[in-house]
Structures are given as structure tokens and as C-alpha cells.
XYZ file of C-alpha atoms in Angstrom:
610
model
C 238.454 -80.262 -73.276
C 236.576 -78.962 -70.407
C 233.517 -78.712 -72.505
C 233.778 -82.283 -73.499
C 234.180 -83.260 -69.858
C 231.198 -81.303 -68.896
C 229.117 -83.213 -71.426
C 230.461 -86.486 -70.292
C 229.524 -85.685 -66.751
C 226.059 -84.574 -67.559
C 225.524 -87.955 -69.434
C 226.968 -89.810 -66.568
C 224.656 -88.246 -64.130
C 221.603 -88.884 -66.304
C 222.588 -92.539 -66.511
C 223.090 -92.954 -62.813
C 219.951 -91.276 -61.984
C 217.990 -93.616 -64.557
C 219.870 -96.764 -62.940
C 218.864 -95.547 -59.255
C 215.273 -95.122 -60.320
C 215.148 -98.528 -61.939
C 216.906 -100.040 -58.881
C 214.322 -98.237 -56.530
C 211.325 -99.768 -58.628
C 212.812 -103.296 -58.613
C 213.549 -103.236 -54.442
C 210.261 -102.117 -53.836
C 208.903 -105.466 -55.463
C 205.585 -106.538 -56.309
C 202.802 -105.179 -54.340
C 204.835 -102.343 -52.966
C 204.475 -98.664 -53.601
C 206.630 -98.867 -56.544
C 203.898 -100.635 -58.527
C 201.746 -97.637 -58.333
C 202.457 -94.428 -60.024
C 200.203 -91.352 -59.388
C 199.036 -89.763 -62.700
C 198.931 -86.501 -60.648
C 202.629 -86.649 -59.444
C 204.850 -83.525 -60.673
C 201.768 -81.640 -62.018
C 202.613 -78.153 -63.224
C 199.952 -75.522 -62.945
C 201.039 -73.738 -66.116
C 201.109 -76.979 -68.167
C 197.491 -77.996 -66.921
C 196.075 -74.531 -67.757
C 197.689 -74.722 -71.124
C 195.860 -78.205 -71.631
C 192.515 -76.582 -70.291
C 192.526 -74.485 -73.543
C 190.934 -77.606 -75.209
C 187.636 -76.667 -73.560
C 187.346 -73.859 -76.222
C 187.799 -76.277 -79.131
C 184.252 -77.641 -79.966
C 185.804 -80.521 -81.955
C 187.939 -81.699 -79.063
C 185.051 -81.281 -76.685
C 182.875 -83.644 -78.650
C 185.497 -86.248 -79.818
C 187.789 -86.382 -76.752
C 185.515 -86.142 -73.625
C 187.848 -88.356 -71.642
C 190.684 -85.957 -72.275
C 188.547 -83.065 -71.000
C 187.696 -85.212 -67.808
C 191.104 -85.772 -67.133
C 192.154 -82.040 -67.507
C 189.391 -81.147 -65.111
C 190.638 -84.083 -62.552
C 194.161 -82.310 -62.688
C 192.698 -78.790 -62.035
C 190.947 -80.353 -59.154
C 194.047 -81.771 -57.828
C 196.000 -78.584 -58.065
C 193.303 -76.841 -56.045
C 193.073 -79.370 -53.412
C 196.987 -79.453 -52.985
C 197.036 -75.625 -52.384
C 197.932 -74.584 -55.977
C 195.086 -72.182 -56.440
C 194.361 -70.075 -59.650
C 194.290 -66.404 -59.735
C 191.390 -64.267 -60.498
C 192.514 -64.043 -64.374
C 193.164 -68.048 -64.664
C 189.952 -68.760 -62.760
C 187.746 -66.554 -64.981
C 189.377 -68.164 -68.090
C 188.834 -71.594 -66.990
C 185.311 -70.898 -66.077
C 184.538 -69.554 -69.332
C 185.997 -72.948 -70.846
C 184.011 -75.041 -68.378
C 180.827 -73.471 -69.587
C 181.375 -74.631 -73.196
C 181.560 -78.181 -71.997
C 177.835 -78.142 -71.535
C 177.557 -78.652 -75.316
C 178.901 -82.281 -74.835
C 176.369 -85.089 -74.018
C 178.970 -87.235 -72.503
C 177.496 -88.275 -68.818
C 181.070 -88.653 -67.375
C 182.256 -85.447 -68.510
C 179.130 -83.780 -67.400
C 179.302 -84.926 -63.972
C 182.964 -83.700 -63.766
C 181.833 -80.473 -64.845
C 179.432 -80.328 -62.086
C 182.019 -81.676 -59.467
C 184.545 -78.813 -60.702
C 181.912 -76.021 -60.395
C 181.013 -77.345 -56.922
C 184.458 -77.418 -55.619
C 185.713 -74.203 -56.974
C 182.906 -72.006 -57.013
C 183.568 -70.948 -53.245
C 187.064 -69.535 -54.236
C 186.117 -67.810 -57.503
C 184.840 -64.297 -58.151
C 181.003 -64.206 -57.705
C 180.590 -62.627 -61.026
C 182.288 -65.683 -62.754
C 180.072 -68.044 -60.986
C 176.921 -66.389 -62.522
C 178.362 -67.428 -65.945
C 177.227 -71.120 -65.265
C 173.897 -70.378 -63.682
C 171.855 -70.429 -66.880
C 173.428 -73.601 -67.967
C 172.774 -75.209 -64.757
C 169.219 -73.811 -64.745
C 168.914 -75.301 -68.269
C 170.012 -78.651 -66.917
C 167.626 -78.484 -63.974
C 164.639 -78.418 -66.509
C 165.819 -81.037 -68.865
C 164.601 -84.712 -69.323
C 167.726 -86.503 -67.899
C 167.291 -87.285 -64.256
C 170.934 -87.579 -63.531
C 171.695 -83.892 -64.841
C 168.608 -82.595 -63.123
C 169.734 -83.894 -59.757
C 173.327 -82.798 -60.111
C 172.405 -79.355 -61.308
C 170.351 -78.798 -58.193
C 173.039 -79.862 -55.915
C 175.629 -77.435 -57.642
C 172.928 -74.525 -57.771
C 172.431 -74.959 -53.881
C 176.262 -74.337 -53.419
C 176.569 -71.263 -55.807
C 173.183 -69.144 -55.553
C 172.500 -66.473 -53.104
C 169.115 -65.421 -51.680
C 168.486 -63.295 -54.592
C 169.303 -65.876 -57.285
C 167.235 -68.399 -55.153
C 164.104 -66.324 -55.572
C 164.650 -66.533 -59.532
C 164.759 -70.392 -59.581
C 162.375 -71.036 -56.760
C 159.690 -72.229 -58.942
C 161.962 -74.981 -60.479
C 163.164 -76.028 -56.900
C 159.590 -76.463 -55.719
C 158.632 -78.650 -58.805
C 161.735 -80.838 -57.992
C 160.818 -81.317 -54.209
C 157.807 -83.389 -55.400
C 159.372 -85.090 -58.735
C 158.299 -88.460 -59.508
C 161.996 -89.203 -59.814
C 163.347 -90.279 -56.360
C 166.912 -89.210 -57.342
C 165.725 -85.629 -58.215
C 163.426 -85.177 -55.309
C 166.054 -86.406 -52.790
C 168.640 -83.931 -54.426
C 166.241 -81.032 -54.061
C 165.438 -81.930 -50.388
C 169.183 -82.157 -49.498
C 170.006 -78.836 -51.378
C 166.987 -77.080 -49.388
C 168.487 -78.310 -46.183
C 171.999 -76.803 -47.144
C 170.241 -73.509 -48.235
C 168.444 -73.487 -44.972
C 171.410 -73.559 -42.845
C 173.274 -70.969 -45.064
C 171.846 -67.675 -43.946
C 168.530 -66.216 -42.707
C 167.457 -64.942 -46.146
C 167.706 -68.257 -47.744
C 166.205 -69.783 -44.619
C 163.092 -67.666 -45.080
C 162.755 -68.708 -48.604
C 162.944 -72.553 -47.942
C 160.191 -72.215 -45.271
C 157.567 -71.279 -47.965
C 158.404 -74.856 -49.345
C 156.908 -76.660 -46.453
C 153.763 -78.010 -48.235
C 155.836 -79.537 -50.912
C 158.154 -80.988 -48.373
C 155.105 -82.537 -46.527
C 153.838 -83.946 -49.746
C 157.384 -85.427 -50.318
C 156.978 -87.572 -47.038
C 154.250 -89.489 -49.055
C 156.712 -90.399 -51.830
C 157.075 -94.267 -52.381
C 160.968 -93.700 -52.365
C 162.348 -94.554 -48.902
C 165.226 -91.987 -49.270
C 162.826 -89.085 -50.349
C 160.857 -89.696 -47.081
C 163.871 -89.656 -44.968
C 165.256 -86.447 -46.390
C 161.716 -84.852 -46.414
C 161.683 -85.462 -42.608
C 164.915 -83.866 -42.228
C 164.059 -80.870 -43.896
C 160.658 -80.732 -42.040
C 162.428 -80.843 -38.706
C 164.982 -78.085 -39.832
C 162.077 -75.909 -40.679
C 160.084 -76.565 -37.403
C 162.694 -77.500 -34.769
C 162.418 -74.093 -32.799
C 158.413 -74.389 -32.826
C 157.421 -76.759 -30.066
C 153.771 -77.067 -30.908
C 154.556 -77.146 -34.478
C 157.001 -80.144 -33.717
C 154.391 -81.739 -31.507
C 151.936 -81.565 -34.203
C 154.294 -83.029 -36.761
C 155.151 -85.877 -34.550
C 151.672 -86.757 -33.659
C 150.504 -86.532 -37.280
C 152.991 -88.789 -38.709
C 152.821 -91.387 -35.581
C 149.047 -91.531 -36.000
C 148.666 -91.526 -39.847
C 151.307 -94.327 -40.261
C 152.327 -93.122 -43.724
C 156.080 -93.408 -43.337
C 157.425 -96.593 -44.879
C 161.182 -95.758 -44.827
C 162.965 -97.150 -41.639
C 165.368 -94.250 -41.835
C 162.551 -91.700 -41.829
C 160.802 -93.685 -38.878
C 164.176 -93.642 -36.972
C 164.141 -89.854 -37.403
C 160.507 -89.686 -36.148
C 161.234 -91.803 -33.020
C 164.289 -89.393 -32.182
C 162.186 -86.389 -32.559
C 159.533 -88.103 -30.320
C 162.047 -88.892 -27.696
C 163.654 -85.321 -27.720
C 160.057 -83.748 -27.281
C 159.513 -86.081 -24.341
C 162.650 -85.123 -22.803
C 162.041 -81.502 -23.101
C 158.383 -81.972 -21.536
C 160.327 -83.356 -18.459
C 162.948 -80.713 -18.526
C 160.426 -77.863 -18.767
C 158.265 -79.121 -15.864
C 155.202 -80.144 -17.799
C 155.822 -83.864 -17.383
C 156.485 -85.648 -14.216
C 156.055 -89.316 -13.075
C 154.702 -91.785 -15.309
C 154.393 -90.832 -19.174
C 151.318 -93.066 -19.453
C 149.782 -90.910 -16.945
C 151.089 -87.529 -18.101
C 150.061 -85.046 -20.622
C 148.113 -85.656 -23.695
C 151.464 -85.493 -26.026
C 153.471 -87.504 -23.263
C 150.858 -90.359 -23.337
C 150.679 -90.281 -27.247
C 154.625 -90.026 -27.697
C 155.380 -93.054 -25.169
C 152.640 -94.983 -27.137
C 154.232 -94.417 -30.535
C 157.590 -95.373 -29.037
C 156.269 -98.487 -27.490
C 154.366 -99.444 -30.774
C 157.785 -98.895 -32.717
C 159.208 -101.764 -30.694
C 157.086 -104.026 -32.717
C 158.157 -102.787 -36.133
C 159.770 -105.279 -38.630
C 162.923 -103.251 -39.131
C 165.672 -103.977 -36.546
C 167.056 -100.173 -36.673
C 163.547 -98.876 -35.751
C 163.023 -101.381 -33.155
C 166.517 -100.640 -31.664
C 166.238 -96.802 -31.925
C 162.623 -97.019 -30.047
C 164.202 -99.208 -27.443
C 167.260 -96.894 -27.019
C 164.960 -93.872 -26.863
C 162.653 -95.442 -24.136
C 165.802 -96.272 -22.019
C 167.160 -92.781 -22.419
C 163.941 -90.896 -21.160
C 164.516 -89.183 -17.821
C 162.487 -90.349 -14.927
C 160.890 -93.387 -16.628
C 159.066 -95.819 -14.457
C 160.344 -99.471 -14.393
C 156.994 -100.883 -15.595
C 157.444 -98.321 -18.643
C 161.166 -99.448 -19.295
C 160.178 -103.276 -19.188
C 159.049 -103.570 -22.800
C 162.348 -101.980 -24.076
C 164.622 -104.252 -21.997
C 162.628 -107.226 -23.301
C 163.354 -106.324 -26.814
C 166.997 -105.620 -26.021
C 167.218 -109.015 -24.385
C 166.126 -110.677 -27.732
C 168.723 -108.490 -29.525
C 171.524 -109.862 -27.164
C 171.184 -113.255 -29.160
C 171.240 -111.719 -32.572
C 173.494 -113.410 -35.131
C 174.711 -109.897 -36.004
C 177.553 -108.351 -34.294
C 176.509 -104.859 -34.542
C 173.120 -105.598 -33.222
C 174.586 -107.394 -30.410
C 177.073 -104.520 -29.570
C 174.245 -102.028 -29.988
C 171.916 -103.983 -27.503
C 174.684 -104.648 -24.932
C 175.674 -101.050 -24.897
C 172.119 -99.847 -24.116
C 171.715 -102.566 -21.576
C 174.798 -101.447 -19.907
C 173.669 -97.808 -19.842
C 170.301 -98.945 -18.257
C 172.020 -101.155 -15.545
C 173.482 -98.004 -13.766
C 169.934 -96.748 -12.692
C 167.800 -99.834 -13.067
C 169.990 -102.792 -12.260
C 167.036 -105.036 -11.274
C 165.429 -104.409 -14.519
C 168.516 -105.650 -16.426
C 169.077 -108.686 -14.072
C 166.731 -110.824 -16.016
C 169.070 -110.611 -18.904
C 172.016 -112.068 -16.659
C 171.846 -115.468 -18.530
C 172.199 -113.859 -21.925
C 174.819 -111.566 -20.832
C 176.942 -114.528 -19.457
C 176.686 -116.297 -22.659
C 178.165 -113.049 -24.194
C 181.354 -113.336 -22.179
C 182.612 -115.745 -24.717
C 181.600 -113.463 -27.625
C 184.526 -113.342 -30.413
C 184.048 -109.618 -30.483
C 186.036 -108.299 -27.272
C 183.926 -105.250 -27.062
C 180.852 -106.981 -26.704
C 182.423 -109.506 -24.062
C 183.887 -106.431 -22.308
C 180.356 -104.720 -21.966
C 178.762 -107.876 -21.071
C 181.183 -108.384 -18.148
C 180.890 -104.748 -16.860
C 177.205 -105.100 -17.102
C 177.073 -108.181 -15.103
C 179.194 -106.394 -12.557
C 176.581 -103.620 -12.189
C 173.535 -106.138 -12.008
C 175.305 -109.096 -10.099
C 174.136 -109.856 -6.453
C 176.551 -110.516 -3.466
C 176.147 -114.118 -3.852
C 177.282 -114.183 -7.503
C 180.341 -112.130 -7.068
C 182.686 -115.218 -6.570
C 181.273 -116.932 -9.721
C 181.739 -113.614 -11.724
C 185.238 -113.292 -10.767
C 186.103 -116.665 -11.835
C 184.748 -116.244 -15.129
C 186.510 -112.760 -15.529
C 189.787 -114.057 -14.628
C 189.956 -116.288 -17.595
C 188.741 -113.637 -19.925
C 191.146 -110.953 -18.670
C 194.265 -112.722 -19.822
C 193.015 -112.720 -23.341
C 191.984 -109.132 -23.931
C 194.182 -105.870 -24.476
C 194.857 -103.426 -21.654
C 192.261 -101.029 -22.757
C 189.330 -103.404 -22.147
C 191.116 -104.504 -18.885
C 190.929 -100.834 -17.756
C 187.168 -100.826 -18.280
C 186.642 -103.953 -16.198
C 188.908 -102.789 -13.278
C 186.658 -99.681 -12.973
C 183.542 -101.850 -12.880
C 185.020 -104.013 -10.167
C 185.869 -101.007 -8.068
C 182.169 -99.819 -8.388
C 180.985 -103.333 -7.331
C 183.256 -103.149 -4.266
C 181.515 -99.983 -3.169
C 178.092 -101.680 -3.787
C 178.997 -104.641 -1.659
C 181.778 -103.397 0.888
C 181.564 -106.974 2.620
C 183.255 -108.596 -0.441
C 186.223 -106.246 -0.125
C 188.875 -109.029 0.453
C 187.844 -110.723 -2.365
C 187.582 -108.157 -4.831
C 190.924 -106.526 -3.733
C 192.622 -109.862 -3.579
C 191.175 -110.369 -7.299
C 192.596 -107.069 -8.321
C 195.960 -107.557 -6.526
C 196.444 -110.944 -8.356
C 196.498 -108.944 -11.769
C 198.974 -106.566 -10.485
C 201.568 -109.551 -10.598
C 200.374 -110.599 -14.165
C 201.600 -109.261 -17.572
C 200.356 -105.799 -18.362
C 200.997 -102.354 -19.595
C 201.309 -99.202 -17.547
C 197.824 -97.932 -17.942
C 196.447 -101.235 -16.727
C 198.790 -101.391 -13.778
C 198.005 -97.819 -12.829
C 193.995 -98.370 -13.144
C 194.350 -101.213 -10.521
C 196.577 -99.213 -8.173
C 194.388 -96.158 -8.400
C 191.291 -98.416 -7.811
C 192.825 -99.932 -4.789
C 193.826 -96.571 -3.467
C 190.254 -95.174 -4.061
C 188.841 -98.176 -2.410
C 191.069 -97.582 0.763
C 189.690 -94.040 1.182
C 186.019 -95.097 0.825
C 186.193 -98.464 2.467
C 188.325 -98.017 5.410
C 188.278 -101.763 6.269
C 190.483 -102.407 3.069
C 193.372 -100.405 4.152
C 195.830 -102.908 5.848
C 195.159 -105.690 3.348
C 195.463 -103.371 0.333
C 198.788 -101.741 1.767
C 200.226 -105.319 1.821
C 198.944 -106.254 -1.643
C 200.777 -102.912 -2.845
C 203.790 -103.831 -0.937
C 204.105 -107.094 -2.663
C 203.689 -105.451 -6.109
C 206.371 -102.933 -5.594
C 208.719 -105.947 -4.933
C 208.625 -106.495 -8.619
C 207.225 -103.318 -10.078
C 208.958 -102.089 -13.446
C 207.330 -98.557 -13.271
C 209.037 -95.947 -11.372
C 205.974 -93.753 -11.146
C 203.800 -96.418 -9.494
C 206.585 -97.457 -7.120
C 207.019 -93.860 -5.862
C 203.430 -93.386 -5.721
C 202.804 -96.534 -3.540
C 205.821 -95.465 -1.366
C 204.368 -92.321 -0.871
C 200.957 -93.763 0.178
C 202.773 -96.181 2.593
C 204.517 -93.350 4.335
C 200.931 -91.547 4.762
C 198.883 -94.516 5.916
C 201.398 -97.084 7.098
C 202.301 -95.565 10.536
C 198.421 -95.406 11.576
C 197.931 -99.192 10.919
C 197.841 -101.717 13.683
C 201.365 -103.023 12.807
C 203.527 -100.475 10.968
C 206.689 -102.394 11.378
C 205.609 -105.002 8.824
C 205.970 -102.395 6.132
C 209.540 -101.232 6.880
C 211.164 -104.379 5.124
C 209.368 -103.820 1.817
C 210.271 -100.149 1.948
C 213.942 -100.791 2.752
C 214.322 -103.353 -0.187
C 213.407 -100.376 -2.465
C 216.240 -98.354 -1.038
C 218.775 -101.296 -1.719
C 217.427 -102.446 -5.223
C 215.857 -99.475 -7.155
C 216.872 -96.411 -8.981
C 217.505 -93.101 -7.701
C 213.758 -91.749 -7.888
C 212.417 -94.854 -6.045
C 215.218 -94.646 -3.467
C 214.563 -91.118 -2.573
C 210.677 -91.757 -2.198
C 211.694 -95.119 0.154
C 213.813 -92.761 2.218
C 211.036 -90.265 2.469
C 208.665 -93.058 3.633
C 211.026 -94.583 6.259
C 211.347 -90.994 7.575
C 207.267 -90.562 7.947
C 207.394 -93.966 9.843
C 210.192 -92.656 12.132
C 208.357 -89.379 12.574
C 204.959 -90.916 13.681
C 206.286 -94.298 15.536
C 208.626 -93.371 18.149
C 209.263 -97.279 18.930
C 210.752 -97.733 15.517
C 213.048 -94.862 15.485
C 216.149 -96.762 16.646
C 216.008 -99.336 13.953
C 215.006 -96.968 11.082
C 217.726 -94.532 12.104
C 220.346 -97.391 11.419
C 218.778 -98.156 7.985
C 218.683 -94.233 7.049
C 222.413 -94.075 8.081
C 223.165 -96.476 5.241
C 221.820 -94.222 2.659
C 224.068 -91.236 3.724
C 226.491 -92.308 1.386
C 224.182 -92.743 -1.623
C 225.390 -91.807 -5.042
C 222.067 -89.797 -5.613
C 222.142 -86.205 -4.208
C 218.241 -86.100 -3.602
C 218.412 -89.519 -1.517
C 221.377 -88.667 0.294
C 220.220 -85.148 1.271
C 216.729 -86.547 2.351
C 218.639 -89.258 4.544
C 220.832 -86.734 5.971
C 218.002 -84.329 7.129
C 216.090 -87.327 8.520
C 219.074 -88.709 10.488
C 219.739 -85.304 12.094
C 216.211 -84.758 12.992
C 215.668 -87.955 14.321
C 218.814 -87.890 16.667
C 217.708 -84.547 18.151
C 214.076 -86.122 18.716
C 215.576 -89.312 20.324
C 217.757 -87.335 22.668
C 214.754 -84.937 23.848
C 212.107 -87.568 23.809
C 213.813 -91.128 24.362
C 211.364 -93.900 23.706
C 210.578 -95.994 26.814
C 209.433 -99.522 25.914
C 206.806 -101.091 28.080
C 207.878 -103.442 30.935
C 207.859 -107.142 30.075
C 205.713 -107.884 33.173
C 203.268 -105.153 32.574
C 199.656 -106.008 33.397
C 198.025 -107.144 30.131
C 194.761 -105.753 31.215
C 196.126 -102.176 31.294
C 195.782 -99.943 28.522
C 199.016 -99.803 26.507
C 200.815 -96.606 26.133
C 200.052 -95.262 22.584
C 203.097 -95.350 20.103
C 202.691 -91.725 19.163
C 205.128 -88.713 19.186
C 204.693 -86.466 22.239
C 203.677 -82.603 22.004
C 206.872 -80.724 20.981
C 208.696 -83.684 19.307
C 210.842 -82.068 16.530
C 210.490 -85.307 14.152
């Protein structure tokens, strides 16, 4: 009976599990995750290694290459998910993989290359040598695809000693008529150069073949050849100058990517000339290389490829200590790019123009008309950069018009863009202090608009920073901040502003005007804000004897506060104020006092305990 019950229960559990799986797939519905089943789910290493034994069957290798591809994919999946093979398993699999070279199936051969490249680093070096002869054979065959991939794999598995043995084949591949093979050889040489000093010393011997590869009609070959030449010569300043001069004057590079590299190398060398003290002042009147280098960058501004033109303009703009007249051609090109129909080109141009505007605002001001058109760009990143650039280049007379344009734009963009614009407005206020009322008023208006914590905090921090750097803004800014905390939902900002009021408010011309705003926080806010408000009131009472009587009355109302911190602060403040008022009572000025007499300053006397 018990045995029958057990069987019945097992059957029931199986049926329930099957039903649950079925309902799960149905619930996920069309287009959901249930429609996709990974072929690699629930793989077991032992089962996959058993399947890999088919590599030793010549018939299976010739007739079922797709099955072999699937097994290799499963082995790679196991390796990449942390289920590594031990030494014995790896050796057996490697021996099996070498037998797959007998197949002529292109897809299987590519999977073999991928497997060797991915697994070689985790295997015994003695096992890796097993496949070297097969790869060397592929490297000298007639199929370009096999030759290129064999080079890539060999570059990953050979050491300096083995590299010397195959050096002749690699040097032939560097100048091969097939662009695919030549590019593979050049990229492999770059990786070998970076591996260790022994390999780098061997690669340096291939410089003549690499230079010859720069004359290839294939654009990618030229690009990879320039990369390898730079790797070989980058620590040789004179060699790099000779390389740049040679290619800039011969005009043999047809690849835009290779020319971009040449432009970058030229700019780096010119920057180094300035950093090391060999160049100062105008590049056109500098050293021989400075003149030739700048002439090449300026000539590249007229290239037919946009990427070369942009790279040249960006490089000229980034040169240290460049004169405005030397910068002008680059800015003119960037101005044309600002009206490009391609968003990527517009973004690249406006970003570079924005950086130039920091040191050369007058040079960029001629682009203002194009920049204003970009404020309405559909790409918000471009529009934001346009506004921040205009704020850097705008004149004092154009501030009001700019703010009118920005106010419409700010309500339509996310907070991260708003923060960038707020920082630009802060810098503008420092540039034109006379406009502080307009600019601070503009910022305070957005304190009352919808926005997240980061946006509101950036505005508050900007206003506080301006108060420290432009003292004329203090009283107006404090009133704006008082109005903000009347309806502020962020405790941290409220406490920060209350602390600021306690520090700066007592020293203003009319400190009593802020008391109402502070006391409202004692009545309406949470415990943290109430405690900050009590602290601010205490600071006003300590520094303004004329306000002590009224502030003491307000503080007494907080003695019964439910929050311990607020209650303790109020208790200490009330006690100290009572002692101060008894010892140094405040005498109000007489009503019939002569208005010409200097009024008694509203300051605590020496020895005042408050």
C-alpha cells in the first residue's frame, strides 16, 4: 500500500510540475521571455565532453560539421560561465580539436579558431603547441579567410621563441595583396608588440614591411599600418616627427581613418613641443616642425572627409597657447558643421565650440546666430550645449534676450541638462556682476517650478556661491531663498538655507524681515527643519539685541516641542538669552533723536553671554 502511494504521489508531482511549466509559458505570452528557450540552458559539462568525442570520428567530422560547431559552442559557453575543464579534459579536447582541421567546412574552421583563441590562455602551454603546426599550415594556404584567422590565433598563443620561427610568414602577410590578411597581420603585430619586450623587439624588425603596408590601396590596411608604426616609434620623438613630416608631405594616405591618426599624432607632437619649451607664441613663426605641423593641420581642414576635417579642427582648437588668428580657420569650419543635417556632426561641432568659448569667447561670438538656431534642436544634448556656449559668449546687452529663450527651453528638458545650464548662468553672473539681479531672479523663479532634488540643489548652491563672490546679491538672494523654503519639499535644502540665514541674515540692513520666514518653519515643518529653524533664530537673537525680546517669545513656544533636539536647542537658547537681557538690557533709541546723529549699532556689547 505504501509503495503504491509513493508511486502515485510521484506521478502526481510530475503532472503538477508539467502543468506549472505549461501555464508559465502561457502566462508569459507572445513576445515575452517564454518565447525564447536558450539552447545552452542546463548544460552539464560531463555530457558536453562526452559529445566532444565525436571530434575523433573522421566520418562525423566530414559529414556532420554543424554538430561539431554546436559542441564547440557549448564548450565555450561552459568556459565563459565558469565551468572550466581540468588539465586532462583540456588536453583531450585539444587533441580532438586538432582533428577538426581535416574538415573543409568554413563555419567549423572559424569555430575552431575561436575555440583555440578563447581557451588557449587557460590551458597547458604544451597542449597549445599541438595546434601550432596546423595553424602555421593554414597561414600559408590559399584561402584568405583561413590565413587571416590563423594569424589572429597564432598571435594569441605564441611566445617570443615561437614567434621567431614564424616571423618569415608574418612579414609576408604584412604586405600581402589581400587586405583581409594584411590587416590581420598588422593587428596581430600590434598585440604582439604590447605583450612583452622580447616580442616587441621582434616586431620592431618589421618596420620596413609596415611602412610598405601604408601604401596599400585598402583603407583599413593603411589605418592598421599607421597604428603599428606609432606603437613602434612613439618613444622616439625625432622618429615620430620624421614619420609625421613624411606622410603629411607625401600625401600618400587615402584612408580617412589613417589620416585621422596622422592628425592626432601631429597634434600630440605640437603639444609636446610647447610643453617641453621648444615652442612658444605663434606656431606659424615657431620651429620648423611647428610650422610644418600647423600647416598640415590647416590643410586637413579642406579634406573631403568630414571625420578628417573635424579631427583637424578639434586638434587646432586644443593646441596650447594658440593665437586667435591661427584658431580662426578651425572655428570657421566648425561654424559650417553647426548647420549640418547629421546630428552626430552637429554635436561634435558644438561640443568643440563650447570648449573653445572658455578661453576665446570673442572668436566663438561670430557663431552666435548659428548657436541660437540650435536652441530649438530636436537633440537635447545639442540644444543644451548651444545654450551654455551662448552664455559664455553673450554680451551684457544680450543677457535678457538669452534668458527669455532659455526659460522656454528649461521647462522641456530633463533635470541633468538643467543642472548644466544653471552652472553656466552662475559663470555668466560672475562675468557681468551688474546683471546679478536679473540672473539671480531668473534662477529663483525656477526654484518654484517643478524639478528634482539635484536640480534644486544646483540652483541653491549657485545662489550661495554668488553671494560669496558678489556680495551685492546677498540681501536679494536671501529673500529668494526664504520664499523657496516656504514650499520646499527637501529637508536637506531647507536646513541648509536656514543655516545660511542664521549666518548672513543678522548682518543685513534689515534682519527682522527674515524672522517670519524662519518661524514659519518652526510651526509647519518636520523635526529636523524645526531644529534648524530654532538654531537660526538663536543666531539672530545673539547678534541683534533689538530682536531678543520678540525672538525670546517665539523660542519659548518651542520648549514643549515633541522633538528632543528642537526642545533642547530652544531651552539652551532661552536660558542664555534671559541672562544676556538681564545683564545687558537693550535700550531703544529715543523717538525724538536727531536724525543727523549716527545711530547706535545694533550689536552685542563686549562680554555679552549670548
